[in-house]
PDB file of C-alpha atoms in Angstrom:
ATOM      1  CA  UNK J   1       1.449 -37.041  28.014  1.00  0.00           C
ATOM      2  CA  UNK J   2       2.568 -34.566  25.998  1.00  0.00           C
ATOM      3  CA  UNK J   3       3.361 -36.530  23.512  1.00  0.00           C
ATOM      4  CA  UNK J   4       0.198 -38.025  23.753  1.00  0.00           C
ATOM      5  CA  UNK J   5      -1.897 -35.417  23.674  1.00  0.00           C
ATOM      6  CA  UNK J   6       0.338 -34.060  20.497  1.00  0.00           C
ATOM      7  CA  UNK J   7      -0.023 -37.621  18.423  1.00  0.00           C
ATOM      8  CA  UNK J   8      -3.872 -37.351  18.771  1.00  0.00           C
ATOM      9  CA  UNK J   9      -4.205 -33.518  18.319  1.00  0.00           C
ATOM     10  CA  UNK J  10      -1.792 -34.087  14.884  1.00  0.00           C
ATOM     11  CA  UNK J  11      -4.290 -37.801  14.347  1.00  0.00           C
ATOM     12  CA  UNK J  12      -7.564 -35.184  14.229  1.00  0.00           C
ATOM     13  CA  UNK J  13      -6.186 -32.577  12.145  1.00  0.00           C
ATOM     14  CA  UNK J  14      -4.939 -35.276   9.642  1.00  0.00           C
ATOM     15  CA  UNK J  15      -7.677 -37.179   8.856  1.00  0.00           C
ATOM     16  CA  UNK J  16      -9.913 -33.570   9.000  1.00  0.00           C
ATOM     17  CA  UNK J  17      -7.897 -32.638   6.255  1.00  0.00           C
ATOM     18  CA  UNK J  18      -7.088 -35.610   3.982  1.00  0.00           C
ATOM     19  CA  UNK J  19     -11.195 -36.043   4.436  1.00  0.00           C
ATOM     20  CA  UNK J  20     -11.998 -33.164   3.042  1.00  0.00           C
ATOM     21  CA  UNK J  21     -10.022 -33.600   0.448  1.00  0.00           C
ATOM     22  CA  UNK J  22     -10.027 -36.750  -0.626  1.00  0.00           C
ATOM     23  CA  UNK J  23     -13.966 -34.844  -2.047  1.00  0.00           C
ATOM     24  CA  UNK J  24     -12.531 -32.182  -3.959  1.00  0.00           C
ATOM     25  CA  UNK J  25     -10.533 -32.805  -7.322  1.00  0.00           C
ATOM     26  CA  UNK J  26      -7.374 -31.953  -7.318  1.00  0.00           C
ATOM     27  CA  UNK J  27      -6.195 -29.933  -9.305  1.00  0.00           C
ATOM     28  CA  UNK J  28      -2.725 -28.354  -8.185  1.00  0.00           C
ATOM     29  CA  UNK J  29      -1.256 -28.518  -4.704  1.00  0.00           C
ATOM     30  CA  UNK J  30       1.614 -26.490  -2.763  1.00  0.00           C
ATOM     31  CA  UNK J  31       4.004 -27.592   0.191  1.00  0.00           C
ATOM     32  CA  UNK J  32       5.992 -25.069   1.809  1.00  0.00           C
ATOM     33  CA  UNK J  33       8.680 -24.953   4.713  1.00  0.00           C
ATOM     34  CA  UNK J  34       9.918 -22.402   6.590  1.00  0.00           C
ATOM     35  CA  UNK J  35      12.515 -21.052   9.032  1.00  0.00           C
ATOM     36  CA  UNK J  36      12.241 -17.859  10.448  1.00  0.00           C
ATOM     37  CA  UNK J  37      14.799 -16.179  13.058  1.00  0.00           C
ATOM     38  CA  UNK J  38      14.816 -12.550  14.811  1.00  0.00           C
ATOM     39  CA  UNK J  39      17.661 -12.327  17.081  1.00  0.00           C
ATOM     40  CA  UNK J  40      17.372 -10.721  20.589  1.00  0.00           C
ATOM     41  CA  UNK J  41      20.154  -7.569  20.823  1.00  0.00           C
ATOM     42  CA  UNK J  42      22.208  -6.948  23.966  1.00  0.00           C
ATOM     43  CA  UNK J  43      22.767 -10.626  25.598  1.00  0.00           C
ATOM     44  CA  UNK J  44      23.751  -8.552  28.871  1.00  0.00           C
ATOM     45  CA  UNK J  45      20.369  -7.406  29.306  1.00  0.00           C
ATOM     46  CA  UNK J  46      17.397  -9.222  30.675  1.00  0.00           C
ATOM     47  CA  UNK J  47      14.549  -8.311  28.118  1.00  0.00           C
ATOM     48  CA  UNK J  48      17.331  -9.698  25.398  1.00  0.00           C
ATOM     49  CA  UNK J  49      14.969 -12.309  23.815  1.00  0.00           C
ATOM     50  CA  UNK J  50      15.177 -14.214  21.099  1.00  0.00           C
ATOM     51  CA  UNK J  51      12.310 -16.046  18.611  1.00  0.00           C
ATOM     52  CA  UNK J  52      12.992 -19.033  15.536  1.00  0.00           C
ATOM     53  CA  UNK J  53       9.479 -20.366  14.026  1.00  0.00           C
ATOM     54  CA  UNK J  54       9.694 -23.429  11.963  1.00  0.00           C
ATOM     55  CA  UNK J  55       6.070 -23.751  10.145  1.00  0.00           C
ATOM     56  CA  UNK J  56       5.702 -26.176   6.997  1.00  0.00           C
ATOM     57  CA  UNK J  57       2.799 -26.050   5.387  1.00  0.00           C
ATOM     58  CA  UNK J  58       0.778 -28.067   2.971  1.00  0.00           C
ATOM     59  CA  UNK J  59      -2.114 -26.492   0.680  1.00  0.00           C
ATOM     60  CA  UNK J  60      -4.238 -27.808  -1.665  1.00  0.00           C
ATOM     61  CA  UNK J  61      -6.475 -25.963  -4.887  1.00  0.00           C
ATOM     62  CA  UNK J  62      -9.898 -27.084  -7.145  1.00  0.00           C
ATOM     63  CA  UNK J  63     -10.646 -25.073  -9.768  1.00  0.00           C
ATOM     64  CA  UNK J  64     -13.604 -24.758 -11.196  1.00  0.00           C
ATOM     65  CA  UNK J  65     -13.855 -23.999 -15.321  1.00  0.00           C
ATOM     66  CA  UNK J  66     -17.142 -23.162 -14.955  1.00  0.00           C
ATOM     67  CA  UNK J  67     -17.645 -19.922 -13.209  1.00  0.00           C
ATOM     68  CA  UNK J  68     -13.354 -19.738 -11.895  1.00  0.00           C
ATOM     69  CA  UNK J  69     -14.516 -20.227  -8.492  1.00  0.00           C
ATOM     70  CA  UNK J  70     -11.572 -21.724  -6.842  1.00  0.00           C
ATOM     71  CA  UNK J  71     -11.974 -23.298  -3.820  1.00  0.00           C
ATOM     72  CA  UNK J  72      -8.958 -24.409  -1.094  1.00  0.00           C
ATOM     73  CA  UNK J  73      -7.915 -26.465   2.042  1.00  0.00           C
ATOM     74  CA  UNK J  74      -4.656 -25.604   3.942  1.00  0.00           C
ATOM     75  CA  UNK J  75      -2.864 -27.308   7.443  1.00  0.00           C
ATOM     76  CA  UNK J  76      -0.298 -26.142   8.846  1.00  0.00           C
ATOM     77  CA  UNK J  77       1.815 -26.414  11.836  1.00  0.00           C
ATOM     78  CA  UNK J  78       4.798 -24.652  13.283  1.00  0.00           C
ATOM     79  CA  UNK J  79       7.049 -24.775  16.066  1.00  0.00           C
ATOM     80  CA  UNK J  80       7.575 -22.511  18.155  1.00  0.00           C
ATOM     81  CA  UNK J  81      11.080 -21.966  20.130  1.00  0.00           C
ATOM     82  CA  UNK J  82      11.656 -18.828  22.901  1.00  0.00           C
ATOM     83  CA  UNK J  83      15.169 -18.350  23.557  1.00  0.00           C
ATOM     84  CA  UNK J  84      15.482 -16.015  27.410  1.00  0.00           C
ATOM     85  CA  UNK J  85      18.336 -14.138  28.828  1.00  0.00           C
ATOM     86  CA  UNK J  86      20.136 -15.660  31.302  1.00  0.00           C
ATOM     87  CA  UNK J  87      19.200 -13.618  34.596  1.00  0.00           C
ATOM     88  CA  UNK J  88      14.916 -13.646  33.795  1.00  0.00           C
ATOM     89  CA  UNK J  89      15.622 -17.561  35.454  1.00  0.00           C
ATOM     90  CA  UNK J  90      12.618 -18.374  33.009  1.00  0.00           C
ATOM     91  CA  UNK J  91      10.690 -22.278  33.677  1.00  0.00           C
ATOM     92  CA  UNK J  92      11.037 -24.508  30.609  1.00  0.00           C
ATOM     93  CA  UNK J  93       6.972 -24.196  29.889  1.00  0.00           C
ATOM     94  CA  UNK J  94       7.680 -21.206  27.923  1.00  0.00           C
ATOM     95  CA  UNK J  95      10.010 -21.902  25.293  1.00  0.00           C
ATOM     96  CA  UNK J  96       8.757 -24.197  23.013  1.00  0.00           C
ATOM     97  CA  UNK J  97       5.224 -24.053  21.628  1.00  0.00           C
ATOM     98  CA  UNK J  98       3.169 -25.646  19.179  1.00  0.00           C
ATOM     99  CA  UNK J  99       0.315 -24.502  16.210  1.00  0.00           C
ATOM    100  CA  UNK J 100      -1.704 -26.859  14.753  1.00  0.00           C
ATOM    101  CA  UNK J 101      -4.063 -25.121  11.893  1.00  0.00           C
ATOM    102  CA  UNK J 102      -6.348 -26.362   9.218  1.00  0.00           C
ATOM    103  CA  UNK J 103      -7.689 -23.700   6.349  1.00  0.00           C
ATOM    104  CA  UNK J 104     -10.411 -24.049   4.765  1.00  0.00           C
ATOM    105  CA  UNK J 105     -10.636 -20.679   2.067  1.00  0.00           C
ATOM    106  CA  UNK J 106     -13.320 -19.937  -1.163  1.00  0.00           C
ATOM    107  CA  UNK J 107     -12.989 -16.913  -3.977  1.00  0.00           C
ATOM    108  CA  UNK J 108     -16.397 -17.139  -5.768  1.00  0.00           C
ATOM    109  CA  UNK J 109     -17.260 -14.606  -8.611  1.00  0.00           C
ATOM    110  CA  UNK J 110     -19.968 -12.042  -8.145  1.00  0.00           C
ATOM    111  CA  UNK J 111     -21.920  -9.315  -9.968  1.00  0.00           C
ATOM    112  CA  UNK J 112     -20.737  -6.808 -11.700  1.00  0.00           C
ATOM    113  CA  UNK J 113     -16.879  -8.100 -12.179  1.00  0.00           C
ATOM    114  CA  UNK J 114     -16.684  -8.191  -8.840  1.00  0.00           C
ATOM    115  CA  UNK J 115     -15.124 -11.224  -6.620  1.00  0.00           C
ATOM    116  CA  UNK J 116     -15.647 -12.693  -2.936  1.00  0.00           C
ATOM    117  CA  UNK J 117     -13.219 -13.942  -0.853  1.00  0.00           C
ATOM    118  CA  UNK J 118     -12.755 -16.038   2.276  1.00  0.00           C
ATOM    119  CA  UNK J 119     -11.297 -17.520   4.830  1.00  0.00           C
ATOM    120  CA  UNK J 120     -11.809 -19.528   8.997  1.00  0.00           C
ATOM    121  CA  UNK J 121      -8.886 -21.121   9.611  1.00  0.00           C
ATOM    122  CA  UNK J 122      -9.165 -22.770  13.408  1.00  0.00           C
ATOM    123  CA  UNK J 123      -6.131 -23.434  15.695  1.00  0.00           C
ATOM    124  CA  UNK J 124      -4.713 -24.198  17.919  1.00  0.00           C
ATOM    125  CA  UNK J 125      -1.367 -22.735  19.744  1.00  0.00           C
ATOM    126  CA  UNK J 126       0.145 -24.099  23.254  1.00  0.00           C
ATOM    127  CA  UNK J 127       3.316 -25.895  25.061  1.00  0.00           C
ATOM    128  CA  UNK J 128       1.399 -28.935  25.575  1.00  0.00           C
ATOM    129  CA  UNK J 129       2.450 -29.696  28.801  1.00  0.00           C
ATOM    130  CA  UNK J 130      -0.702 -30.394  30.474  1.00  0.00           C
ATOM    131  CA  UNK J 131      -5.015 -30.935  28.351  1.00  0.00           C
ATOM    132  CA  UNK J 132      -6.636 -29.347  25.919  1.00  0.00           C
ATOM    133  CA  UNK J 133      -9.793 -27.877  26.068  1.00  0.00           C
ATOM    134  CA  UNK J 134     -11.464 -25.638  23.965  1.00  0.00           C
ATOM    135  CA  UNK J 135     -10.869 -22.418  25.375  1.00  0.00           C
ATOM    136  CA  UNK J 136      -7.336 -23.393  23.566  1.00  0.00           C
ATOM    137  CA  UNK J 137      -9.108 -23.058  20.047  1.00  0.00           C
ATOM    138  CA  UNK J 138      -8.492 -19.888  18.339  1.00  0.00           C
ATOM    139  CA  UNK J 139      -9.881 -18.404  15.495  1.00  0.00           C
ATOM    140  CA  UNK J 140      -9.099 -15.788  12.554  1.00  0.00           C
ATOM    141  CA  UNK J 141     -11.685 -15.590   9.353  1.00  0.00           C
ATOM    142  CA  UNK J 142     -11.232 -13.226   6.766  1.00  0.00           C
ATOM    143  CA  UNK J 143     -14.354 -12.933   3.755  1.00  0.00           C
ATOM    144  CA  UNK J 144     -13.087  -9.379   1.133  1.00  0.00           C
ATOM    145  CA  UNK J 145     -13.896  -8.221  -2.038  1.00  0.00           C
ATOM    146  CA  UNK J 146     -12.196  -7.455  -4.917  1.00  0.00           C
ATOM    147  CA  UNK J 147     -12.736  -5.585  -8.307  1.00  0.00           C
ATOM    148  CA  UNK J 148     -10.554  -3.685 -10.941  1.00  0.00           C
ATOM    149  CA  UNK J 149     -11.087  -0.842 -10.500  1.00  0.00           C
ATOM    150  CA  UNK J 150      -9.967   0.772 -13.933  1.00  0.00           C
ATOM    151  CA  UNK J 151      -9.965   0.242 -17.525  1.00  0.00           C
ATOM    152  CA  UNK J 152      -6.557  -1.825 -18.485  1.00  0.00           C
ATOM    153  CA  UNK J 153      -7.659  -4.065 -15.252  1.00  0.00           C
ATOM    154  CA  UNK J 154      -3.572  -2.754 -14.020  1.00  0.00           C
ATOM    155  CA  UNK J 155      -5.844  -1.597 -10.304  1.00  0.00           C
ATOM    156  CA  UNK J 156      -7.249  -4.040  -7.595  1.00  0.00           C
ATOM    157  CA  UNK J 157      -8.884  -2.868  -4.747  1.00  0.00           C
ATOM    158  CA  UNK J 158     -10.161  -5.369  -2.365  1.00  0.00           C
ATOM    159  CA  UNK J 159     -12.019  -4.236   0.541  1.00  0.00           C
ATOM    160  CA  UNK J 160     -13.567  -6.421   3.650  1.00  0.00           C
ATOM    161  CA  UNK J 161     -12.850  -6.769   7.473  1.00  0.00           C
ATOM    162  CA  UNK J 162     -10.307  -9.487   9.701  1.00  0.00           C
ATOM    163  CA  UNK J 163     -11.232 -11.088  12.903  1.00  0.00           C
ATOM    164  CA  UNK J 164      -7.958 -12.566  13.825  1.00  0.00           C
ATOM    165  CA  UNK J 165      -6.673 -12.397  18.464  1.00  0.00           C
ATOM    166  CA  UNK J 166      -3.511 -13.094  17.273  1.00  0.00           C
ATOM    167  CA  UNK J 167      -2.302  -9.424  15.828  1.00  0.00           C
ATOM    168  CA  UNK J 168      -2.610  -7.885  20.081  1.00  0.00           C
ATOM    169  CA  UNK J 169      -6.201  -6.997  19.821  1.00  0.00           C
ATOM    170  CA  UNK J 170      -9.152  -9.901  19.381  1.00  0.00           C
ATOM    171  CA  UNK J 171     -10.931  -8.044  17.679  1.00  0.00           C
ATOM    172  CA  UNK J 172     -13.148  -7.338  14.325  1.00  0.00           C
ATOM    173  CA  UNK J 173     -10.355  -5.057  11.647  1.00  0.00           C
ATOM    174  CA  UNK J 174     -10.456  -4.379   8.847  1.00  0.00           C
ATOM    175  CA  UNK J 175      -8.918  -5.527   5.253  1.00  0.00           C
ATOM    176  CA  UNK J 176      -8.293  -3.897   2.334  1.00  0.00           C
ATOM    177  CA  UNK J 177      -5.145  -3.591  -0.244  1.00  0.00           C
ATOM    178  CA  UNK J 178      -4.520  -1.617  -3.595  1.00  0.00           C
ATOM    179  CA  UNK J 179      -3.032  -3.765  -6.103  1.00  0.00           C
ATOM    180  CA  UNK J 180      -0.825  -1.542  -9.072  1.00  0.00           C
ATOM    181  CA  UNK J 181       0.434  -4.002 -11.598  1.00  0.00           C
ATOM    182  CA  UNK J 182       2.393  -0.666 -13.070  1.00  0.00           C
ATOM    183  CA  UNK J 183       4.165  -3.425 -15.638  1.00  0.00           C
ATOM    184  CA  UNK J 184       4.354  -7.228 -15.891  1.00  0.00           C
ATOM    185  CA  UNK J 185       6.863  -7.093 -13.677  1.00  0.00           C
ATOM    186  CA  UNK J 186       6.501  -4.164 -10.572  1.00  0.00           C
ATOM    187  CA  UNK J 187       3.483  -5.439  -9.050  1.00  0.00           C
ATOM    188  CA  UNK J 188       2.918  -2.374  -5.449  1.00  0.00           C
ATOM    189  CA  UNK J 189      -0.337  -3.638  -2.865  1.00  0.00           C
ATOM    190  CA  UNK J 190      -0.512  -1.255  -0.148  1.00  0.00           C
ATOM    191  CA  UNK J 191      -2.865  -2.040   2.580  1.00  0.00           C
ATOM    192  CA  UNK J 192      -3.476  -3.690   5.741  1.00  0.00           C
ATOM    193  CA  UNK J 193      -1.987  -5.164   6.957  1.00  0.00           C
ATOM    194  CA  UNK J 194       1.055  -5.836   4.443  1.00  0.00           C
ATOM    195  CA  UNK J 195       2.780  -3.428   1.847  1.00  0.00           C
ATOM    196  CA  UNK J 196       4.917  -3.506  -0.466  1.00  0.00           C
ATOM    197  CA  UNK J 197       6.505  -4.058  -3.604  1.00  0.00           C
ATOM    198  CA  UNK J 198       7.774  -6.756  -5.902  1.00  0.00           C
ATOM    199  CA  UNK J 199       9.752  -7.371  -9.162  1.00  0.00           C
ATOM    200  CA  UNK J 200      10.198  -9.918 -11.743  1.00  0.00           C
ATOM    201  CA  UNK J 201      13.722  -9.677 -12.628  1.00  0.00           C
ATOM    202  CA  UNK J 202      13.060 -13.020 -15.113  1.00  0.00           C
ATOM    203  CA  UNK J 203      10.949 -15.566 -15.168  1.00  0.00           C
ATOM    204  CA  UNK J 204      13.125 -17.487 -12.572  1.00  0.00           C
ATOM    205  CA  UNK J 205      13.386 -14.120  -9.939  1.00  0.00           C
ATOM    206  CA  UNK J 206      11.829 -12.786  -8.344  1.00  0.00           C
ATOM    207  CA  UNK J 207      12.555  -9.518  -5.744  1.00  0.00           C
ATOM    208  CA  UNK J 208      10.554  -7.825  -3.414  1.00  0.00           C
ATOM    209  CA  UNK J 209       9.463  -5.603  -0.335  1.00  0.00           C
ATOM    210  CA  UNK J 210       7.606  -5.985   2.275  1.00  0.00           C
ATOM    211  CA  UNK J 211       6.001  -3.855   5.707  1.00  0.00           C
ATOM    212  CA  UNK J 212       4.366  -6.571   7.909  1.00  0.00           C
ATOM    213  CA  UNK J 213       2.767  -6.566  11.211  1.00  0.00           C
ATOM    214  CA  UNK J 214       2.219 -10.435  12.425  1.00  0.00           C
ATOM    215  CA  UNK J 215       2.009 -12.441  15.780  1.00  0.00           C
ATOM    216  CA  UNK J 216       1.557 -15.881  17.496  1.00  0.00           C
ATOM    217  CA  UNK J 217      -0.935 -15.987  21.105  1.00  0.00           C
ATOM    218  CA  UNK J 218       0.045 -18.660  22.876  1.00  0.00           C
ATOM    219  CA  UNK J 219      -1.193 -20.815  25.099  1.00  0.00           C
ATOM    220  CA  UNK J 220      -0.021 -23.038  28.619  1.00  0.00           C
ATOM    221  CA  UNK J 221      -1.274 -25.734  29.810  1.00  0.00           C
ATOM    222  CA  UNK J 222      -0.742 -24.893  33.709  1.00  0.00           C
ATOM    223  CA  UNK J 223      -1.449 -21.672  34.354  1.00  0.00           C
ATOM    224  CA  UNK J 224       2.010 -19.992  36.335  1.00  0.00           C
ATOM    225  CA  UNK J 225       2.580 -17.815  38.561  1.00  0.00           C
ATOM    226  CA  UNK J 226       5.375 -15.562  36.742  1.00  0.00           C
ATOM    227  CA  UNK J 227       7.945 -13.881  39.500  1.00  0.00           C
ATOM    228  CA  UNK J 228       5.753 -14.096  41.949  1.00  0.00           C
ATOM    229  CA  UNK J 229       2.854 -12.415  40.830  1.00  0.00           C
ATOM    230  CA  UNK J 230       0.078 -13.398  42.454  1.00  0.00           C
ATOM    231  CA  UNK J 231      -2.364 -13.365  38.648  1.00  0.00           C
ATOM    232  CA  UNK J 232      -1.687 -16.944  36.669  1.00  0.00           C
ATOM    233  CA  UNK J 233      -0.977 -16.296  33.588  1.00  0.00           C
ATOM    234  CA  UNK J 234      -2.278 -18.964  31.165  1.00  0.00           C
ATOM    235  CA  UNK J 235      -1.362 -17.418  27.349  1.00  0.00           C
ATOM    236  CA  UNK J 236       1.231 -15.138  26.053  1.00  0.00           C
ATOM    237  CA  UNK J 237       1.053 -13.218  23.130  1.00  0.00           C
ATOM    238  CA  UNK J 238       3.732 -12.248  20.080  1.00  0.00           C
ATOM    239  CA  UNK J 239       3.464  -9.026  17.175  1.00  0.00           C
ATOM    240  CA  UNK J 240       6.140  -7.806  15.404  1.00  0.00           C
ATOM    241  CA  UNK J 241       6.126  -4.813  13.202  1.00  0.00           C
ATOM    242  CA  UNK J 242       8.466  -4.745  10.636  1.00  0.00           C
ATOM    243  CA  UNK J 243       9.866  -4.291   7.109  1.00  0.00           C
ATOM    244  CA  UNK J 244      12.400  -6.305   5.535  1.00  0.00           C
ATOM    245  CA  UNK J 245      13.456  -7.565   1.543  1.00  0.00           C
ATOM    246  CA  UNK J 246      13.194 -10.848   0.083  1.00  0.00           C
ATOM    247  CA  UNK J 247      13.928 -12.378  -2.944  1.00  0.00           C
ATOM    248  CA  UNK J 248      12.819 -15.421  -5.015  1.00  0.00           C
ATOM    249  CA  UNK J 249      14.175 -17.949  -7.160  1.00  0.00           C
ATOM    250  CA  UNK J 250      12.450 -20.952  -9.027  1.00  0.00           C
ATOM    251  CA  UNK J 251      15.400 -23.983  -9.094  1.00  0.00           C
ATOM    252  CA  UNK J 252      13.725 -25.712 -11.675  1.00  0.00           C
ATOM    253  CA  UNK J 253      10.050 -26.180 -12.728  1.00  0.00           C
ATOM    254  CA  UNK J 254       8.850 -27.417  -8.977  1.00  0.00           C
ATOM    255  CA  UNK J 255      10.467 -25.991  -6.263  1.00  0.00           C
ATOM    256  CA  UNK J 256      11.618 -21.398  -5.463  1.00  0.00           C
ATOM    257  CA  UNK J 257      14.294 -20.488  -2.590  1.00  0.00           C
ATOM    258  CA  UNK J 258      12.725 -17.872  -0.872  1.00  0.00           C
ATOM    259  CA  UNK J 259      15.219 -15.590   1.473  1.00  0.00           C
ATOM    260  CA  UNK J 260      13.825 -12.853   3.342  1.00  0.00           C
ATOM    261  CA  UNK J 261      15.513 -10.495   6.019  1.00  0.00           C
ATOM    262  CA  UNK J 262      14.960  -7.614   7.323  1.00  0.00           C
ATOM    263  CA  UNK J 263      14.187  -5.089  11.076  1.00  0.00           C
ATOM    264  CA  UNK J 264      11.196  -4.540  13.090  1.00  0.00           C
ATOM    265  CA  UNK J 265       9.812  -1.540  13.690  1.00  0.00           C
ATOM    266  CA  UNK J 266       7.954  -2.466  17.230  1.00  0.00           C
ATOM    267  CA  UNK J 267       8.297  -5.930  19.291  1.00  0.00           C
ATOM    268  CA  UNK J 268       5.415  -6.837  21.656  1.00  0.00           C
ATOM    269  CA  UNK J 269       5.820 -10.109  24.514  1.00  0.00           C
ATOM    270  CA  UNK J 270       3.233 -10.203  27.225  1.00  0.00           C
ATOM    271  CA  UNK J 271       2.959 -12.903  29.697  1.00  0.00           C
ATOM    272  CA  UNK J 272      -1.371 -12.458  29.429  1.00  0.00           C
ATOM    273  CA  UNK J 273      -4.609 -13.418  32.069  1.00  0.00           C
ATOM    274  CA  UNK J 274      -6.728 -13.812  29.091  1.00  0.00           C
ATOM    275  CA  UNK J 275      -6.918 -10.639  27.822  1.00  0.00           C
ATOM    276  CA  UNK J 276      -4.381  -8.391  30.889  1.00  0.00           C
ATOM    277  CA  UNK J 277      -1.732  -7.972  30.615  1.00  0.00           C
ATOM    278  CA  UNK J 278       0.673  -9.886  33.300  1.00  0.00           C
ATOM    279  CA  UNK J 279       3.749  -8.896  32.546  1.00  0.00           C
ATOM    280  CA  UNK J 280       5.657  -7.515  28.865  1.00  0.00           C
ATOM    281  CA  UNK J 281       8.522  -6.646  28.885  1.00  0.00           C
ATOM    282  CA  UNK J 282      10.056  -4.054  26.931  1.00  0.00           C
ATOM    283  CA  UNK J 283      12.089  -6.076  23.387  1.00  0.00           C
ATOM    284  CA  UNK J 284      14.252  -4.102  21.802  1.00  0.00           C
ATOM    285  CA  UNK J 285      13.968  -3.646  17.854  1.00  0.00           C
ATOM    286  CA  UNK J 286      16.469  -6.254  15.932  1.00  0.00           C
ATOM    287  CA  UNK J 287      17.420  -7.940  12.833  1.00  0.00           C
ATOM    288  CA  UNK J 288      15.357 -10.714  10.985  1.00  0.00           C
ATOM    289  CA  UNK J 289      16.189 -13.295   8.535  1.00  0.00           C
ATOM    290  CA  UNK J 290      13.862 -16.142   6.767  1.00  0.00           C
ATOM    291  CA  UNK J 291      14.671 -18.640   4.757  1.00  0.00           C
ATOM    292  CA  UNK J 292      12.220 -20.878   2.289  1.00  0.00           C
ATOM    293  CA  UNK J 293      11.570 -23.792   0.560  1.00  0.00           C
ATOM    294  CA  UNK J 294       8.682 -24.150  -1.803  1.00  0.00           C
ATOM    295  CA  UNK J 295       7.265 -27.044  -3.679  1.00  0.00           C
ATOM    296  CA  UNK J 296       4.363 -26.719  -6.622  1.00  0.00           C
ATOM    297  CA  UNK J 297       2.785 -30.798  -8.164  1.00  0.00           C
TER     298      UNK J 297
END
């Protein structure tokens, strides 16, 4: 049943992606592969839990020269593995999860040099141990306006709102950023959910540093009872807040390599019944690392 469900889900998402992109004038295609690992801390601690995540993503852009609009479609797959301390005696249903998502977005010029950008992304994230239901779907929505706010156009403001139940709060959140292009090589960004800077060393190498918040909300195909709790668990929520360094290098015209690493300031891992917390693990902060490959066609 699990394999059949995975095949059906993947087929539906791929068909949707192909149909929408077939009708578009394709100007650019991007493919990226990323692997991230967050360490567990003290192996003897019952809260010693490590995480690994592999993400494969493909994006197709359509640029309209006449009015400078940009439309894009993105399909992605993620495999999330959670490794627990042996002392917890965790059942296998809480160890591996799969996530499928499709995003459609547009960036459209408005009056007075404003630009409207909007993204809508349904996601199906589960362990696929049982039937897939409509309430297993999660939704991410972002809409914001952007504009250069000085004469030299070195300062750019984005302001809007976002909705995501993967960041620990299933409610609208502010989305904003102030971007300062200090020079042709140096750029700063201050905002939520990302803050950082980047420096272009040369045409092939760039370095950066950023604060970030990221997370996942993962559904369980079958509800389970955790350590004799009266209320069953139907989803888990992961939220990480941290800081890190990042480097990117162009290997050739089409392929780039990314390396990143840093430290978490806050890690939240909850077993939930709906939005009610059944159990929260007190995780130690730890180092994380990411390696990625991107291809532009």
